[in-house]
CSV table of C-alpha atoms in Angstrom, one decimal:
chain,number,residue,atom,x,y,z
A,1,ASP,CA,-11.4,-0.9,-0.3
A,2,ALA,CA,-8.3,0.9,0.7
A,3,GLY,CA,-7.7,4.1,-1.1
A,4,ILE,CA,-8.3,7.8,-1.3
A,5,THR,CA,-11.7,9.2,-2.2
A,6,GLN,CA,-12.7,12.7,-3.1
A,7,SER,CA,-16.2,14.1,-3.2
A,8,PRO,CA,-18.0,15.5,-5.0
A,9,ARG,CA,-16.5,14.5,-8.4
A,10,TYR,CA,-18.1,17.5,-10.1
A,11,LYS,CA,-19.3,20.8,-8.6
A,12,ILE,CA,-20.8,24.0,-10.1
A,13,THR,CA,-21.2,27.0,-7.9
A,14,GLU,CA,-21.4,30.8,-8.1
A,15,THR,CA,-18.9,33.4,-7.2
A,16,GLY,CA,-18.9,34.4,-3.5
A,17,ARG,CA,-20.3,31.1,-2.3
A,18,GLN,CA,-18.5,28.9,0.2
A,19,VAL,CA,-17.7,25.4,-1.1
A,20,THR,CA,-16.0,22.5,0.6
A,21,LEU,CA,-14.2,19.7,-1.1
A,22,MET,CA,-13.8,16.4,0.8
A,23,CYS,CA,-10.9,14.0,0.9
A,24,HIS,CA,-10.8,10.7,2.8
A,25,GLN,CA,-8.0,8.1,2.9
A,26,THR,CA,-8.1,4.7,4.4
A,27,TRP,CA,-4.3,4.0,4.7
A,28,SER,CA,-3.7,6.1,7.9
A,29,HIS,CA,-1.0,8.0,6.0
A,30,SER,CA,0.5,10.8,8.0
A,31,TYR,CA,0.7,13.3,5.1
A,32,MET,CA,-2.1,14.7,3.0
A,33,PHE,CA,-2.0,17.2,0.2
A,34,TRP,CA,-4.3,19.4,-1.9
A,35,TYR,CA,-3.3,20.3,-5.4
A,36,ARG,CA,-5.0,22.2,-8.2
A,37,GLN,CA,-4.4,21.4,-11.9
A,38,ASP,CA,-4.8,24.1,-14.5
A,39,LEU,CA,-3.9,24.2,-18.2
A,40,GLY,CA,-0.7,26.2,-18.5
A,41,HIS,CA,0.3,25.9,-14.9
A,42,GLY,CA,0.3,22.1,-14.3
A,43,LEU,CA,-0.2,20.8,-10.8
A,44,ARG,CA,0.4,23.2,-7.9
A,45,LEU,CA,0.4,22.5,-4.2
A,46,ILE,CA,-2.2,24.5,-2.2
A,47,TYR,CA,-1.8,23.1,1.3
A,48,TYR,CA,-0.5,20.0,3.0
A,49,SER,CA,-0.7,18.4,6.4
A,50,ALA,CA,1.8,16.4,8.3
A,51,ALA,CA,-0.6,15.0,10.9
A,52,ALA,CA,-3.9,15.8,12.5
A,53,ASP,CA,-4.1,19.5,13.5
A,54,ILE,CA,-0.8,20.3,11.6
A,55,THR,CA,-1.2,22.1,8.3
A,56,ASP,CA,1.0,24.3,6.2
A,57,LYS,CA,0.9,26.4,3.1
A,58,GLY,CA,2.0,25.3,-0.3
A,59,GLU,CA,2.7,27.3,-3.4
A,60,VAL,CA,-0.8,28.8,-4.0
A,61,PRO,CA,-2.7,29.0,-0.6
A,62,ASP,CA,-4.6,32.3,-1.0
A,63,GLY,CA,-8.4,31.9,-0.9
A,64,TYR,CA,-8.3,28.4,0.6
A,65,VAL,CA,-8.7,27.1,4.1
A,66,VAL,CA,-7.9,23.6,5.3
A,67,SER,CA,-8.4,21.6,8.5
A,68,ARG,CA,-7.5,18.2,9.7
A,69,SER,CA,-9.2,17.1,12.9
A,70,LYS,CA,-8.8,13.4,12.0
A,71,THR,CA,-6.0,11.6,10.3
A,72,GLU,CA,-8.2,10.2,7.5
A,73,ASN,CA,-9.9,13.4,6.5
A,74,PHE,CA,-8.5,16.6,4.9
A,75,PRO,CA,-11.3,19.0,3.7
A,76,LEU,CA,-10.5,22.0,1.5
A,77,THR,CA,-12.8,25.0,1.8
A,78,LEU,CA,-13.1,28.0,-0.6
A,79,GLU,CA,-14.6,30.6,1.7
A,80,SER,CA,-15.7,33.0,-1.1
A,81,ALA,CA,-15.3,31.3,-4.4
A,82,THR,CA,-13.9,33.3,-7.4
A,83,ARG,CA,-13.8,32.4,-11.1
A,84,SER,CA,-10.0,32.0,-10.9
A,85,GLN,CA,-10.5,29.1,-8.6
A,86,THR,CA,-12.2,27.1,-11.4
A,87,SER,CA,-9.9,24.1,-11.6
A,88,VAL,CA,-9.5,20.4,-11.1
A,89,TYR,CA,-8.6,19.7,-7.4
A,90,PHE,CA,-6.6,16.6,-6.4
A,91,CYS,CA,-6.1,15.2,-2.9
A,92,ALA,CA,-3.1,13.0,-2.2
A,93,SER,CA,-1.6,11.1,0.7
A,94,SER,CA,1.8,9.7,1.6
A,95,GLU,CA,3.4,8.0,4.6
A,96,LEU,CA,6.5,10.2,4.5
A,97,TYR,CA,7.3,13.5,2.8
A,98,GLY,CA,10.0,16.2,3.0
A,99,THR,CA,12.7,13.9,3.9
A,100,GLY,CA,15.3,11.7,2.2
A,101,TYR,CA,13.0,8.7,2.7
A,102,ASP,CA,9.8,9.9,1.0
A,103,GLN,CA,7.2,7.4,0.0
A,104,PRO,CA,5.1,7.8,-3.2
A,105,GLN,CA,2.1,10.0,-3.1
A,106,HIS,CA,-1.3,8.4,-3.8
A,107,PHE,CA,-3.9,10.5,-5.6
A,108,GLY,CA,-7.6,10.6,-5.6
A,109,ASP,CA,-9.5,10.9,-8.9
A,110,GLY,CA,-10.1,14.7,-8.5
A,111,THR,CA,-12.9,17.1,-8.1
A,112,ARG,CA,-13.8,19.2,-11.2
A,113,LEU,CA,-14.9,22.6,-9.8
A,114,SER,CA,-16.6,25.3,-12.0
A,115,ILE,CA,-17.3,28.7,-10.6
A,116,LEU,CA,-19.7,30.8,-12.6
B,1,LYS,CA,12.3,28.9,-7.1
B,2,GLN,CA,12.4,25.4,-8.6
B,3,GLU,CA,11.3,25.0,-12.2
B,4,VAL,CA,10.6,21.7,-13.8
B,5,THR,CA,10.5,21.3,-17.6
B,6,GLN,CA,9.4,18.2,-19.6
B,7,ILE,CA,10.4,17.6,-23.2
B,8,PRO,CA,8.7,16.7,-25.5
B,9,ALA,CA,5.2,18.0,-24.7
B,10,ALA,CA,3.7,15.3,-26.8
B,11,LEU,CA,5.0,12.1,-28.4
B,12,SER,CA,3.4,9.6,-30.8
B,13,VAL,CA,5.1,6.3,-31.5
B,14,PRO,CA,4.2,2.9,-33.0
B,15,GLU,CA,3.7,0.0,-30.7
B,16,GLY,CA,6.9,-1.9,-29.7
B,17,GLU,CA,9.2,1.1,-29.8
B,18,ASN,CA,11.5,2.0,-26.9
B,19,LEU,CA,11.2,5.6,-25.9
B,20,VAL,CA,12.7,8.2,-23.5
B,21,LEU,CA,10.9,11.0,-21.8
B,22,ASN,CA,12.9,13.9,-20.4
B,23,CYS,CA,12.6,16.0,-17.2
B,24,SER,CA,14.9,18.8,-16.2
B,25,PHE,CA,14.9,20.9,-13.0
B,26,THR,CA,16.8,24.1,-12.0
B,27,ASP,CA,17.6,23.5,-8.4
B,28,SER,CA,19.7,20.4,-7.6
B,29,ALA,CA,18.9,20.6,-3.8
B,30,ILE,CA,16.2,18.0,-4.0
B,31,TYR,CA,15.0,15.1,-1.8
B,32,ASN,CA,13.7,13.0,-4.6
B,33,LEU,CA,12.1,12.9,-8.0
B,34,GLN,CA,8.9,11.0,-8.9
B,35,TRP,CA,7.5,10.0,-12.2
B,36,PHE,CA,3.7,9.8,-12.4
B,37,ARG,CA,1.2,8.6,-15.0
B,38,GLN,CA,-2.1,10.4,-15.5
B,39,ASP,CA,-5.0,8.9,-17.5
B,40,PRO,CA,-7.7,11.2,-18.8
B,41,GLY,CA,-10.2,12.2,-16.0
B,42,LYS,CA,-8.1,10.4,-13.4
B,43,GLY,CA,-5.7,11.2,-10.7
B,44,LEU,CA,-2.0,10.6,-10.8
B,45,THR,CA,-0.4,7.1,-10.3
B,46,SER,CA,3.1,7.0,-9.0
B,47,LEU,CA,5.4,4.9,-11.3
B,48,LEU,CA,8.9,5.4,-9.8
B,49,LEU,CA,10.4,7.4,-7.0
B,50,ILE,CA,14.1,8.1,-7.0
B,51,GLN,CA,15.6,9.3,-3.7
B,52,SER,CA,18.3,11.9,-4.0
B,53,SER,CA,21.0,9.4,-3.0
B,54,GLN,CA,20.0,7.0,-5.8
B,55,ARG,CA,20.8,7.1,-9.5
B,56,GLU,CA,18.0,5.0,-11.0
B,57,GLN,CA,14.9,2.9,-10.3
B,58,THR,CA,13.4,0.1,-12.3
B,59,SER,CA,9.9,-1.3,-12.4
B,60,GLY,CA,9.0,-3.8,-15.1
B,61,ARG,CA,9.4,-2.1,-18.5
B,62,LEU,CA,10.1,1.3,-16.9
B,63,ASN,CA,13.5,2.6,-15.9
B,64,ALA,CA,14.1,6.1,-14.5
B,65,SER,CA,17.5,7.7,-14.0
B,66,LEU,CA,18.5,10.8,-12.0
B,67,ASP,CA,21.5,13.1,-12.4
B,68,LYS,CA,21.2,15.7,-9.7
B,69,SER,CA,24.3,17.6,-10.8
B,70,SER,CA,23.0,18.3,-14.3
B,71,GLY,CA,19.4,18.7,-13.1
B,72,ARG,CA,18.1,15.9,-15.4
B,73,SER,CA,16.0,12.8,-15.2
B,74,THR,CA,14.9,10.4,-17.9
B,75,LEU,CA,12.1,7.8,-18.0
B,76,TYR,CA,12.8,4.9,-20.3
B,77,ILE,CA,9.9,2.8,-21.5
B,78,ALA,CA,10.8,-0.4,-23.2
B,79,ALA,CA,8.6,-2.2,-25.8
B,80,SER,CA,5.8,0.4,-25.6
B,81,GLN,CA,2.2,-0.8,-25.7
B,82,PRO,CA,-1.1,1.0,-26.5
B,83,GLY,CA,-1.9,0.7,-22.8
B,84,ASP,CA,1.0,3.0,-22.1
B,85,SER,CA,-0.8,5.9,-23.7
B,86,ALA,CA,-1.2,8.6,-21.0
B,87,THR,CA,0.3,11.8,-19.8
B,88,TYR,CA,3.6,11.3,-17.9
B,89,LEU,CA,4.6,13.9,-15.2
B,90,CYS,CA,7.7,14.3,-13.2
B,91,ALA,CA,7.7,16.0,-9.8
B,92,VAL,CA,10.7,17.2,-7.8
B,93,SER,CA,10.5,17.3,-4.0
B,94,GLY,CA,12.5,19.8,-2.1
B,95,TYR,CA,12.2,21.0,1.5
B,96,TYR,CA,8.5,21.1,2.0
B,97,ASP,CA,8.0,22.0,-1.6
B,98,MET,CA,6.9,19.8,-4.5
B,99,ARG,CA,7.0,21.0,-8.1
B,100,PHE,CA,5.6,19.3,-11.1
B,101,GLY,CA,6.4,19.5,-14.8
B,102,ALA,CA,3.7,20.1,-17.3
B,103,GLY,CA,3.9,16.5,-18.6
B,104,THR,CA,4.5,14.6,-21.8
B,105,ARG,CA,1.4,13.3,-23.5
B,106,LEU,CA,2.3,9.9,-25.0
B,107,THR,CA,0.3,8.1,-27.6
B,108,VAL,CA,1.3,4.5,-28.6
B,109,LYS,CA,-0.3,3.5,-31.9
B,110,PRO,CA,-1.2,-0.2,-32.5
């Protein structure tokens, strides 16, 4: 089925550990995004990518690393997890972004990450 | 810095009512505005996208308007149904920056 899938759906880890959240899309969309959703802050953009090997920072990039070696995959890594990174993480994709002809973003179901 | 505000934060209506959700933003230099729906434990589903050159978009019972000069958008839902119960978010896209409102939690009672 076409779509965007995130894994794992739930993850519990400890402070200081490295954790990677996976995102895979089957539409071959050029743009992919990572957001975090927190009570009191809403959704905030962490990183986005315009194409394979092209990434850029969003509103809250500190403590996160992304890569995009293939168009369909956009993993997000927390190199040394902190409690403040406990959140729900959403991946999204879109054919066009940052223009006057943007296309809607399609979201995955999220990864609920708890850092103890 | 773009700030997006949604009013009200929560809304409860009986089935069949027409309703309006509001979104306001501080910087009128936008590319587009999107309305999303989020069900509990799920991701966001795009409902309507209004480009900056457009004034409104319609999809079924949904109609969204955009007034860039006043920094406002409204989402009109006609003949509401219990299945419309969800959180509705608006998001404003500027130059490589997308900002979301906190959402309006809608409950439609049978």
